[in-house]
PDB file of C-alpha atoms in Angstrom:
ATOM      1  CA  UNK A  10      -0.108   3.849  77.383  1.00 44.00           C
ATOM      2  CA  UNK A  11      -0.235   0.632  75.577  1.00 49.00           C
ATOM      3  CA  UNK A  12       2.493   0.323  73.081  1.00 50.00           C
ATOM      4  CA  UNK A  13       1.361  -0.584  69.603  1.00 49.00           C
ATOM      5  CA  UNK A  14       3.567  -3.362  68.323  1.00 49.00           C
ATOM      6  CA  UNK A  15       3.680  -3.750  64.558  1.00 51.00           C
ATOM      7  CA  UNK A  16       3.610  -7.447  63.708  1.00 53.00           C
ATOM      8  CA  UNK A  17       5.579  -8.397  60.676  1.00 52.00           C
ATOM      9  CA  UNK A  18       5.540 -11.903  59.247  1.00 52.00           C
ATOM     10  CA  UNK A  19       8.822 -13.665  59.575  1.00 51.00           C
ATOM     11  CA  UNK A  20      10.334 -15.505  56.595  1.00 49.00           C
ATOM     12  CA  UNK A  21      13.319 -17.011  58.363  1.00 54.00           C
ATOM     13  CA  UNK A  22      15.405 -14.015  57.523  1.00 53.00           C
ATOM     14  CA  UNK A  23      14.585 -14.296  53.806  1.00 54.00           C
ATOM     15  CA  UNK A  24      12.524 -11.837  51.863  1.00 55.00           C
ATOM     16  CA  UNK A  25       9.849 -13.106  49.437  1.00 49.00           C
ATOM     17  CA  UNK A  26      10.687 -12.174  45.891  1.00 53.00           C
ATOM     18  CA  UNK A  27       7.800 -12.126  43.495  1.00 49.00           C
ATOM     19  CA  UNK A  28       9.413  -9.984  40.870  1.00 54.00           C
ATOM     20  CA  UNK A  29      10.939 -12.838  38.796  1.00 55.00           C
ATOM     21  CA  UNK A  30       9.686 -16.016  37.254  1.00 57.00           C
ATOM     22  CA  UNK A  31      10.907 -19.495  37.642  1.00 69.00           C
ATOM     23  CA  UNK A  32      12.762 -21.088  34.732  1.00 78.00           C
ATOM     24  CA  UNK A  33       9.881 -23.448  33.855  1.00 84.00           C
ATOM     25  CA  UNK A  34       7.245 -20.748  33.947  1.00 87.00           C
ATOM     26  CA  UNK A  35       9.386 -18.366  31.867  1.00 86.00           C
ATOM     27  CA  UNK A  36       9.922 -21.091  29.295  1.00 87.00           C
ATOM     28  CA  UNK A  37       6.228 -21.959  29.070  1.00 88.00           C
ATOM     29  CA  UNK A  38       5.366 -18.224  28.713  1.00 90.00           C
ATOM     30  CA  UNK A  39       7.850 -17.780  25.852  1.00 90.00           C
ATOM     31  CA  UNK A  40       6.745 -21.008  24.192  1.00 92.00           C
ATOM     32  CA  UNK A  41       3.033 -20.042  24.318  1.00 93.00           C
ATOM     33  CA  UNK A  42       3.780 -16.608  22.906  1.00 93.00           C
ATOM     34  CA  UNK A  43       5.818 -18.090  20.048  1.00 95.00           C
ATOM     35  CA  UNK A  44       3.103 -20.644  19.213  1.00 95.00           C
ATOM     36  CA  UNK A  45       0.333 -17.925  19.263  1.00 96.00           C
ATOM     37  CA  UNK A  46       2.372 -15.636  16.958  1.00 95.00           C
ATOM     38  CA  UNK A  47       3.253 -18.525  14.638  1.00 95.00           C
ATOM     39  CA  UNK A  48      -0.418 -19.590  14.400  1.00 95.00           C
ATOM     40  CA  UNK A  49      -1.394 -16.006  13.606  1.00 94.00           C
ATOM     41  CA  UNK A  50       1.268 -15.687  10.874  1.00 94.00           C
ATOM     42  CA  UNK A  51       0.284 -19.072   9.389  1.00 95.00           C
ATOM     43  CA  UNK A  52      -3.382 -17.969   9.274  1.00 92.00           C
ATOM     44  CA  UNK A  53      -2.348 -14.639   7.768  1.00 93.00           C
ATOM     45  CA  UNK A  54      -0.252 -16.048   4.913  1.00 94.00           C
ATOM     46  CA  UNK A  55      -3.080 -17.655   2.861  1.00 93.00           C
ATOM     47  CA  UNK A  56      -5.329 -14.533   3.473  1.00 90.00           C
ATOM     48  CA  UNK A  57      -2.649 -12.167   2.158  1.00 93.00           C
ATOM     49  CA  UNK A  58      -1.880 -14.492  -0.702  1.00 93.00           C
ATOM     50  CA  UNK A  59      -5.573 -14.666  -1.810  1.00 91.00           C
ATOM     51  CA  UNK A  60      -6.026 -10.947  -1.500  1.00 91.00           C
ATOM     52  CA  UNK A  61      -2.850 -10.127  -3.396  1.00 93.00           C
ATOM     53  CA  UNK A  62      -3.796 -12.580  -6.196  1.00 92.00           C
ATOM     54  CA  UNK A  63      -7.277 -11.214  -6.573  1.00 93.00           C
ATOM     55  CA  UNK A  64      -6.224  -7.540  -6.347  1.00 93.00           C
ATOM     56  CA  UNK A  65      -3.249  -7.932  -8.738  1.00 92.00           C
ATOM     57  CA  UNK A  66      -5.300  -9.700 -11.385  1.00 90.00           C
ATOM     58  CA  UNK A  67      -8.588  -7.936 -10.960  1.00 88.00           C
ATOM     59  CA  UNK A  68      -7.994  -4.209 -10.351  1.00 90.00           C
ATOM     60  CA  UNK A  69      -7.482  -3.280 -14.048  1.00 89.00           C
ATOM     61  CA  UNK A  70     -11.172  -3.351 -15.033  1.00 89.00           C
ATOM     62  CA  UNK A  71     -12.261  -1.679 -11.794  1.00 90.00           C
ATOM     63  CA  UNK A  72     -10.402   1.446 -12.875  1.00 89.00           C
ATOM     64  CA  UNK A  73     -12.804   1.869 -15.822  1.00 87.00           C
ATOM     65  CA  UNK A  74     -16.011   3.745 -15.419  1.00 88.00           C
ATOM     66  CA  UNK A  75     -17.729   1.274 -17.752  1.00 88.00           C
ATOM     67  CA  UNK A  76     -17.250  -1.470 -15.190  1.00 90.00           C
ATOM     68  CA  UNK A  77     -19.535   0.323 -12.779  1.00 91.00           C
ATOM     69  CA  UNK A  78     -22.055   1.661 -15.286  1.00 89.00           C
ATOM     70  CA  UNK A  79     -22.541  -0.913 -18.032  1.00 89.00           C
ATOM     71  CA  UNK A  80     -23.697  -4.517 -18.315  1.00 88.00           C
ATOM     72  CA  UNK A  81     -22.334  -7.433 -20.376  1.00 87.00           C
ATOM     73  CA  UNK A  82     -25.159  -7.262 -22.928  1.00 86.00           C
ATOM     74  CA  UNK A  83     -23.808  -8.237 -26.354  1.00 81.00           C
ATOM     75  CA  UNK A  84     -20.281  -8.982 -24.894  1.00 80.00           C
ATOM     76  CA  UNK A  85     -18.967 -12.478 -25.711  1.00 77.00           C
ATOM     77  CA  UNK A  86     -16.301 -14.370 -23.800  1.00 72.00           C
ATOM     78  CA  UNK A  87     -13.765 -13.528 -26.471  1.00 75.00           C
ATOM     79  CA  UNK A  88     -14.576  -9.779 -26.414  1.00 78.00           C
ATOM     80  CA  UNK A  89     -13.312  -7.117 -24.104  1.00 80.00           C
ATOM     81  CA  UNK A  90     -15.571  -4.398 -22.705  1.00 79.00           C
ATOM     82  CA  UNK A  91     -18.790  -4.159 -20.850  1.00 82.00           C
ATOM     83  CA  UNK A  92     -19.159  -3.933 -17.089  1.00 87.00           C
ATOM     84  CA  UNK A  93     -20.591  -5.497 -13.965  1.00 91.00           C
ATOM     85  CA  UNK A  94     -23.401  -3.053 -13.141  1.00 93.00           C
ATOM     86  CA  UNK A  95     -26.098  -5.732 -13.739  1.00 92.00           C
ATOM     87  CA  UNK A  96     -24.316  -8.211 -11.486  1.00 93.00           C
ATOM     88  CA  UNK A  97     -23.602  -5.662  -8.756  1.00 93.00           C
ATOM     89  CA  UNK A  98     -27.148  -4.476  -8.588  1.00 93.00           C
ATOM     90  CA  UNK A  99     -28.507  -8.000  -8.729  1.00 93.00           C
ATOM     91  CA  UNK A 100     -26.267  -9.018  -5.793  1.00 93.00           C
ATOM     92  CA  UNK A 101     -27.257  -5.993  -3.765  1.00 93.00           C
ATOM     93  CA  UNK A 102     -30.971  -6.384  -4.423  1.00 94.00           C
ATOM     94  CA  UNK A 103     -31.066 -10.031  -3.452  1.00 94.00           C
ATOM     95  CA  UNK A 104     -28.921  -9.374  -0.364  1.00 93.00           C
ATOM     96  CA  UNK A 105     -31.180  -6.504   0.695  1.00 94.00           C
ATOM     97  CA  UNK A 106     -34.305  -8.683   0.392  1.00 95.00           C
ATOM     98  CA  UNK A 107     -32.609 -11.396   2.326  1.00 95.00           C
ATOM     99  CA  UNK A 108     -31.663  -9.060   5.167  1.00 94.00           C
ATOM    100  CA  UNK A 109     -35.099  -7.489   5.293  1.00 95.00           C
ATOM    101  CA  UNK A 110     -36.695 -10.956   5.863  1.00 95.00           C
ATOM    102  CA  UNK A 111     -33.948 -12.635   7.922  1.00 94.00           C
ATOM    103  CA  UNK A 112     -32.830  -9.907  10.364  1.00 94.00           C
ATOM    104  CA  UNK A 113     -36.185  -9.180  12.064  1.00 94.00           C
ATOM    105  CA  UNK A 114     -36.895 -12.930  12.458  1.00 94.00           C
ATOM    106  CA  UNK A 115     -33.416 -13.570  13.844  1.00 94.00           C
ATOM    107  CA  UNK A 116     -33.389 -10.653  16.250  1.00 93.00           C
ATOM    108  CA  UNK A 117     -36.907 -11.435  17.596  1.00 93.00           C
ATOM    109  CA  UNK A 118     -35.921 -15.102  17.929  1.00 92.00           C
ATOM    110  CA  UNK A 119     -32.819 -14.229  19.837  1.00 93.00           C
ATOM    111  CA  UNK A 120     -34.776 -11.883  22.157  1.00 93.00           C
ATOM    112  CA  UNK A 121     -37.237 -14.705  22.852  1.00 92.00           C
ATOM    113  CA  UNK A 122     -34.464 -17.211  23.679  1.00 91.00           C
ATOM    114  CA  UNK A 123     -32.590 -14.813  25.997  1.00 90.00           C
ATOM    115  CA  UNK A 124     -35.367 -12.725  27.607  1.00 88.00           C
ATOM    116  CA  UNK A 125     -38.552 -14.863  27.612  1.00 89.00           C
ATOM    117  CA  UNK A 126     -37.917 -18.542  26.867  1.00 82.00           C
ATOM    118  CA  UNK A 127     -35.065 -19.540  29.193  1.00 81.00           C
ATOM    119  CA  UNK A 128     -35.385 -23.159  30.078  1.00 77.00           C
ATOM    120  CA  UNK A 129     -38.703 -23.764  28.274  1.00 86.00           C
ATOM    121  CA  UNK A 130     -39.429 -26.514  25.846  1.00 88.00           C
ATOM    122  CA  UNK A 131     -40.224 -24.022  23.130  1.00 88.00           C
ATOM    123  CA  UNK A 132     -36.841 -22.307  23.517  1.00 88.00           C
ATOM    124  CA  UNK A 133     -35.043 -25.663  23.397  1.00 90.00           C
ATOM    125  CA  UNK A 134     -36.981 -26.584  20.218  1.00 90.00           C
ATOM    126  CA  UNK A 135     -36.067 -23.227  18.604  1.00 88.00           C
ATOM    127  CA  UNK A 136     -32.438 -23.578  19.526  1.00 89.00           C
ATOM    128  CA  UNK A 137     -32.334 -27.124  18.137  1.00 90.00           C
ATOM    129  CA  UNK A 138     -33.870 -26.031  14.833  1.00 90.00           C
ATOM    130  CA  UNK A 139     -31.365 -23.177  14.551  1.00 90.00           C
ATOM    131  CA  UNK A 140     -28.507 -25.608  15.110  1.00 89.00           C
ATOM    132  CA  UNK A 141     -29.892 -27.775  12.319  1.00 90.00           C
ATOM    133  CA  UNK A 142     -30.153 -24.760   9.934  1.00 89.00           C
ATOM    134  CA  UNK A 143     -26.551 -23.853  10.757  1.00 88.00           C
ATOM    135  CA  UNK A 144     -25.363 -27.085   9.171  1.00 87.00           C
ATOM    136  CA  UNK A 145     -27.593 -27.051   6.113  1.00 89.00           C
ATOM    137  CA  UNK A 146     -25.588 -26.805   2.857  1.00 91.00           C
ATOM    138  CA  UNK A 147     -26.582 -23.986   0.504  1.00 91.00           C
ATOM    139  CA  UNK A 148     -27.567 -26.406  -2.243  1.00 93.00           C
ATOM    140  CA  UNK A 149     -30.004 -28.155   0.090  1.00 94.00           C
ATOM    141  CA  UNK A 150     -31.621 -24.901   1.005  1.00 93.00           C
ATOM    142  CA  UNK A 151     -31.865 -24.041  -2.709  1.00 94.00           C
ATOM    143  CA  UNK A 152     -33.466 -27.401  -3.550  1.00 95.00           C
ATOM    144  CA  UNK A 153     -36.014 -26.951  -0.735  1.00 95.00           C
ATOM    145  CA  UNK A 154     -37.052 -23.534  -2.001  1.00 95.00           C
ATOM    146  CA  UNK A 155     -37.192 -24.986  -5.556  1.00 95.00           C
ATOM    147  CA  UNK A 156     -39.480 -27.720  -4.386  1.00 95.00           C
ATOM    148  CA  UNK A 157     -41.830 -25.292  -2.630  1.00 94.00           C
ATOM    149  CA  UNK A 158     -41.597 -22.197  -4.895  1.00 93.00           C
ATOM    150  CA  UNK A 159     -41.482 -23.798  -8.305  1.00 92.00           C
ATOM    151  CA  UNK A 160     -42.713 -27.431  -7.982  1.00 93.00           C
ATOM    152  CA  UNK A 161     -45.573 -26.867  -5.582  1.00 93.00           C
ATOM    153  CA  UNK A 162     -46.679 -23.264  -6.248  1.00 92.00           C
ATOM    154  CA  UNK A 163     -45.636 -23.220  -9.849  1.00 90.00           C
ATOM    155  CA  UNK A 164     -43.874 -19.888  -9.796  1.00 92.00           C
ATOM    156  CA  UNK A 165     -41.009 -19.033 -12.086  1.00 91.00           C
ATOM    157  CA  UNK A 166     -37.302 -18.906 -11.362  1.00 92.00           C
ATOM    158  CA  UNK A 167     -36.673 -15.419 -10.106  1.00 93.00           C
ATOM    159  CA  UNK A 168     -34.356 -13.463  -7.834  1.00 92.00           C
ATOM    160  CA  UNK A 169     -36.830 -13.400  -4.963  1.00 95.00           C
ATOM    161  CA  UNK A 170     -36.634 -17.249  -4.767  1.00 94.00           C
ATOM    162  CA  UNK A 171     -32.929 -16.916  -4.344  1.00 95.00           C
ATOM    163  CA  UNK A 172     -33.437 -14.523  -1.462  1.00 95.00           C
ATOM    164  CA  UNK A 173     -35.738 -17.049   0.242  1.00 94.00           C
ATOM    165  CA  UNK A 174     -33.022 -19.632   0.033  1.00 94.00           C
ATOM    166  CA  UNK A 175     -30.438 -17.222   1.349  1.00 95.00           C
ATOM    167  CA  UNK A 176     -32.730 -16.431   4.313  1.00 95.00           C
ATOM    168  CA  UNK A 177     -32.326 -20.007   5.449  1.00 94.00           C
ATOM    169  CA  UNK A 178     -28.575 -19.576   5.375  1.00 93.00           C
ATOM    170  CA  UNK A 179     -28.469 -16.159   7.031  1.00 93.00           C
ATOM    171  CA  UNK A 180     -30.989 -16.653   9.734  1.00 93.00           C
ATOM    172  CA  UNK A 181     -28.966 -18.983  12.044  1.00 93.00           C
ATOM    173  CA  UNK A 182     -25.815 -16.834  11.777  1.00 92.00           C
ATOM    174  CA  UNK A 183     -27.621 -13.630  12.785  1.00 93.00           C
ATOM    175  CA  UNK A 184     -29.706 -15.330  15.465  1.00 94.00           C
ATOM    176  CA  UNK A 185     -26.755 -16.973  17.212  1.00 92.00           C
ATOM    177  CA  UNK A 186     -24.647 -13.825  17.163  1.00 91.00           C
ATOM    178  CA  UNK A 187     -27.486 -11.714  18.403  1.00 92.00           C
ATOM    179  CA  UNK A 188     -28.228 -14.247  21.149  1.00 92.00           C
ATOM    180  CA  UNK A 189     -24.632 -14.086  22.377  1.00 91.00           C
ATOM    181  CA  UNK A 190     -24.629 -10.268  22.300  1.00 91.00           C
ATOM    182  CA  UNK A 191     -27.827 -10.099  24.350  1.00 91.00           C
ATOM    183  CA  UNK A 192     -26.363 -12.535  26.923  1.00 90.00           C
ATOM    184  CA  UNK A 193     -23.455 -10.150  27.404  1.00 90.00           C
ATOM    185  CA  UNK A 194     -25.693  -7.247  28.409  1.00 89.00           C
ATOM    186  CA  UNK A 195     -25.304  -6.953  32.265  1.00 90.00           C
ATOM    187  CA  UNK A 196     -28.360  -7.971  34.294  1.00 88.00           C
ATOM    188  CA  UNK A 197     -27.785  -4.869  36.405  1.00 91.00           C
ATOM    189  CA  UNK A 198     -29.070  -2.747  33.476  1.00 88.00           C
ATOM    190  CA  UNK A 199     -32.297  -4.739  33.244  1.00 89.00           C
ATOM    191  CA  UNK A 200     -32.793  -4.617  37.037  1.00 89.00           C
ATOM    192  CA  UNK A 201     -32.243  -0.897  37.197  1.00 90.00           C
ATOM    193  CA  UNK A 202     -34.810  -0.405  34.455  1.00 89.00           C
ATOM    194  CA  UNK A 203     -37.307  -2.722  36.262  1.00 89.00           C
ATOM    195  CA  UNK A 204     -36.677  -0.774  39.556  1.00 89.00           C
ATOM    196  CA  UNK A 205     -37.835   2.422  37.815  1.00 88.00           C
ATOM    197  CA  UNK A 206     -41.079   0.735  36.817  1.00 88.00           C
ATOM    198  CA  UNK A 207     -40.235   0.312  33.101  1.00 88.00           C
ATOM    199  CA  UNK A 208     -42.124  -2.668  31.523  1.00 90.00           C
ATOM    200  CA  UNK A 209     -40.079  -5.609  30.315  1.00 89.00           C
ATOM    201  CA  UNK A 210     -40.807  -5.035  26.622  1.00 89.00           C
ATOM    202  CA  UNK A 211     -39.727  -1.436  26.824  1.00 90.00           C
ATOM    203  CA  UNK A 212     -36.588  -2.380  28.763  1.00 91.00           C
ATOM    204  CA  UNK A 213     -35.694  -4.738  25.998  1.00 90.00           C
ATOM    205  CA  UNK A 214     -36.410  -2.169  23.321  1.00 89.00           C
ATOM    206  CA  UNK A 215     -34.799   0.840  25.008  1.00 89.00           C
ATOM    207  CA  UNK A 216     -31.958  -0.660  27.063  1.00 89.00           C
ATOM    208  CA  UNK A 217     -31.032  -4.224  26.113  1.00 91.00           C
ATOM    209  CA  UNK A 218     -31.106  -4.069  22.335  1.00 90.00           C
ATOM    210  CA  UNK A 219     -29.327  -0.628  22.042  1.00 89.00           C
ATOM    211  CA  UNK A 220     -26.624  -1.838  24.426  1.00 88.00           C
ATOM    212  CA  UNK A 221     -25.970  -4.861  22.211  1.00 89.00           C
ATOM    213  CA  UNK A 222     -26.571  -2.967  18.969  1.00 88.00           C
ATOM    214  CA  UNK A 223     -22.940  -2.997  17.806  1.00 84.00           C
ATOM    215  CA  UNK A 224     -22.681  -6.735  18.219  1.00 86.00           C
ATOM    216  CA  UNK A 225     -25.984  -7.291  16.481  1.00 89.00           C
ATOM    217  CA  UNK A 226     -24.888  -5.239  13.457  1.00 88.00           C
ATOM    218  CA  UNK A 227     -21.699  -7.189  13.342  1.00 85.00           C
ATOM    219  CA  UNK A 228     -23.681 -10.408  13.253  1.00 87.00           C
ATOM    220  CA  UNK A 229     -25.829  -9.031  10.401  1.00 90.00           C
ATOM    221  CA  UNK A 230     -22.734  -8.237   8.454  1.00 88.00           C
ATOM    222  CA  UNK A 231     -21.304 -11.676   9.023  1.00 85.00           C
ATOM    223  CA  UNK A 232     -24.617 -13.141   7.751  1.00 89.00           C
ATOM    224  CA  UNK A 233     -24.543 -10.962   4.655  1.00 89.00           C
ATOM    225  CA  UNK A 234     -20.923 -11.917   3.944  1.00 86.00           C
ATOM    226  CA  UNK A 235     -22.035 -15.552   4.325  1.00 85.00           C
ATOM    227  CA  UNK A 236     -24.738 -15.363   1.687  1.00 90.00           C
ATOM    228  CA  UNK A 237     -23.492 -12.769  -0.821  1.00 90.00           C
ATOM    229  CA  UNK A 238     -20.929 -15.173  -2.239  1.00 87.00           C
ATOM    230  CA  UNK A 239     -23.269 -18.191  -2.518  1.00 89.00           C
ATOM    231  CA  UNK A 240     -23.547 -19.679  -5.993  1.00 90.00           C
ATOM    232  CA  UNK A 241     -25.717 -22.826  -5.673  1.00 91.00           C
ATOM    233  CA  UNK A 242     -29.013 -20.919  -4.959  1.00 93.00           C
ATOM    234  CA  UNK A 243     -28.357 -18.647  -7.926  1.00 93.00           C
ATOM    235  CA  UNK A 244     -27.731 -21.512 -10.311  1.00 92.00           C
ATOM    236  CA  UNK A 245     -30.829 -23.409  -9.224  1.00 93.00           C
ATOM    237  CA  UNK A 246     -33.412 -20.679  -8.568  1.00 93.00           C
ATOM    238  CA  UNK A 247     -32.613 -18.015 -11.190  1.00 92.00           C
ATOM    239  CA  UNK A 248     -30.865 -17.935 -14.483  1.00 86.00           C
ATOM    240  CA  UNK A 249     -27.958 -15.647 -15.281  1.00 90.00           C
ATOM    241  CA  UNK A 250     -28.720 -12.613 -17.428  1.00 88.00           C
ATOM    242  CA  UNK A 251     -26.217 -10.248 -18.977  1.00 89.00           C
ATOM    243  CA  UNK A 252     -28.873  -7.544 -19.185  1.00 90.00           C
ATOM    244  CA  UNK A 253     -29.767  -5.145 -16.414  1.00 90.00           C
ATOM    245  CA  UNK A 254     -32.808  -6.419 -14.494  1.00 90.00           C
ATOM    246  CA  UNK A 255     -33.696  -4.659 -11.250  1.00 91.00           C
ATOM    247  CA  UNK A 256     -36.988  -6.552 -10.731  1.00 92.00           C
ATOM    248  CA  UNK A 257     -36.475  -9.598  -8.451  1.00 92.00           C
ATOM    249  CA  UNK A 258     -40.004 -10.877  -9.263  1.00 92.00           C
ATOM    250  CA  UNK A 259     -39.612 -11.048 -13.021  1.00 90.00           C
ATOM    251  CA  UNK A 260     -37.053 -12.674 -15.226  1.00 88.00           C
ATOM    252  CA  UNK A 261     -33.486 -13.780 -14.812  1.00 92.00           C
ATOM    253  CA  UNK A 262     -30.973 -11.603 -12.901  1.00 92.00           C
ATOM    254  CA  UNK A 263     -27.286 -11.215 -12.948  1.00 90.00           C
ATOM    255  CA  UNK A 264     -25.135 -11.554  -9.837  1.00 92.00           C
ATOM    256  CA  UNK A 265     -21.391 -11.458  -9.189  1.00 92.00           C
ATOM    257  CA  UNK A 266     -21.098 -15.182  -8.250  1.00 92.00           C
ATOM    258  CA  UNK A 267     -22.941 -16.301 -11.414  1.00 92.00           C
ATOM    259  CA  UNK A 268     -20.948 -13.778 -13.460  1.00 91.00           C
ATOM    260  CA  UNK A 269     -17.787 -15.459 -12.210  1.00 91.00           C
ATOM    261  CA  UNK A 270     -19.300 -18.830 -12.991  1.00 89.00           C
ATOM    262  CA  UNK A 271     -20.264 -17.750 -16.492  1.00 86.00           C
ATOM    263  CA  UNK A 272     -16.709 -16.888 -17.540  1.00 83.00           C
ATOM    264  CA  UNK A 273     -14.758 -19.409 -15.478  1.00 83.00           C
ATOM    265  CA  UNK A 274     -14.953 -22.088 -18.185  1.00 79.00           C
ATOM    266  CA  UNK A 275     -13.152 -19.806 -20.586  1.00 80.00           C
ATOM    267  CA  UNK A 276     -10.194 -18.797 -18.349  1.00 77.00           C
ATOM    268  CA  UNK A 277      -7.811 -19.553 -21.226  1.00 76.00           C
ATOM    269  CA  UNK A 278      -9.202 -16.398 -22.943  1.00 83.00           C
ATOM    270  CA  UNK A 279      -7.745 -13.256 -21.405  1.00 85.00           C
ATOM    271  CA  UNK A 280     -10.977 -11.124 -21.530  1.00 86.00           C
ATOM    272  CA  UNK A 281     -12.946 -13.795 -19.686  1.00 86.00           C
ATOM    273  CA  UNK A 282     -10.156 -14.286 -17.132  1.00 88.00           C
ATOM    274  CA  UNK A 283     -10.000 -10.544 -16.517  1.00 89.00           C
ATOM    275  CA  UNK A 284     -13.745 -10.361 -15.876  1.00 90.00           C
ATOM    276  CA  UNK A 285     -13.599 -13.360 -13.459  1.00 91.00           C
ATOM    277  CA  UNK A 286     -10.903 -11.764 -11.305  1.00 92.00           C
ATOM    278  CA  UNK A 287     -12.505  -8.333 -11.428  1.00 93.00           C
ATOM    279  CA  UNK A 288     -15.882  -9.691 -10.432  1.00 92.00           C
ATOM    280  CA  UNK A 289     -14.264 -11.537  -7.509  1.00 93.00           C
ATOM    281  CA  UNK A 290     -12.535  -8.336  -6.368  1.00 93.00           C
ATOM    282  CA  UNK A 291     -15.775  -6.368  -6.725  1.00 93.00           C
ATOM    283  CA  UNK A 292     -17.547  -8.817  -4.506  1.00 92.00           C
ATOM    284  CA  UNK A 293     -14.817  -8.552  -1.862  1.00 92.00           C
ATOM    285  CA  UNK A 294     -15.050  -4.715  -2.004  1.00 92.00           C
ATOM    286  CA  UNK A 295     -18.839  -4.823  -1.601  1.00 90.00           C
ATOM    287  CA  UNK A 296     -18.602  -6.920   1.523  1.00 88.00           C
ATOM    288  CA  UNK A 297     -15.869  -4.661   2.832  1.00 89.00           C
ATOM    289  CA  UNK A 298     -17.888  -1.575   2.196  1.00 88.00           C
ATOM    290  CA  UNK A 299     -20.922  -3.010   3.928  1.00 84.00           C
ATOM    291  CA  UNK A 300     -18.799  -3.925   6.950  1.00 82.00           C
ATOM    292  CA  UNK A 301     -17.348  -0.427   7.205  1.00 85.00           C
ATOM    293  CA  UNK A 302     -20.805   1.080   6.895  1.00 83.00           C
ATOM    294  CA  UNK A 303     -22.132  -1.248   9.594  1.00 79.00           C
ATOM    295  CA  UNK A 304     -19.253  -0.214  11.874  1.00 78.00           C
ATOM    296  CA  UNK A 305     -20.090   3.464  11.417  1.00 81.00           C
ATOM    297  CA  UNK A 306     -23.750   2.845  12.097  1.00 76.00           C
ATOM    298  CA  UNK A 307     -22.987   0.822  15.216  1.00 71.00           C
ATOM    299  CA  UNK A 308     -20.587   3.461  16.463  1.00 74.00           C
ATOM    300  CA  UNK A 309     -23.065   6.305  16.277  1.00 71.00           C
ATOM    301  CA  UNK A 310     -26.145   4.280  17.388  1.00 62.00           C
ATOM    302  CA  UNK A 311     -24.991   2.561  20.542  1.00 57.00           C
ATOM    303  CA  UNK A 312     -25.618   3.954  24.057  1.00 53.00           C
ATOM    304  CA  UNK A 313     -22.568   6.033  25.099  1.00 50.00           C
ATOM    305  CA  UNK A 314     -21.499   6.291  28.713  1.00 45.00           C
ATOM    306  CA  UNK A 315     -21.238   9.733  30.105  1.00 43.00           C
TER     307      UNK A 315
END
């Protein structure tokens, strides 16, 4: 019988020890960890400072039921009372119209860039225009809509015009985030669907988009957070009203950013200062509530592995 000889590598009588780290590597590892933690703490300090300031100065009025149910009609800067119902509803209405217009265009544009237009001149043109929109200031978008909506067509300053300007700001954010999420979907899922004879459009609709749905919703929320606090389009395209107006096609509308702007010039007066901080806190809470709602929708709507 042939003897089986077990060959073992020789290390000149020394065993290879991989359990420890060299002094230089250990120092670099500790240094990198310290720098990352320090950067995180430095970034966290101003965030906590801002949140604490807004919450501590603005929570008083939010505890009153009138804040959520009444407007500022008849309330002067020197007077206490009234609420932010008109501004809250105006902000939500304009944000909803913006999302209804921007989200379908952005998602379809991202689907075209990822699934249909790879390497084509049209895709490069679309990508270039999206990059340009990403850097457009809000006041420029507002002036463009003013020139088209009011100067050329002769329409009045209304809330819908604000939504059109916000679409230009929200569109690139949602499109880019959706594009990146679609790129993360494994090609194996597409190929498996094609192998079963499923058409490409149905594969995109039933497999690709649901797989990336959580990321798409996150992008939509980032876009909404980007536009809900904008002030320039509101100042240019619609006047501020203290009355309740739920019609975005008729008359001036209130909004939380313009409510803040209305009272910011009278911060020396305590009632005005309280309304400014409370409106700012309300805006933060609205964005937070929308983000939490989007997380829940994404969690229960994505494809789950079995």
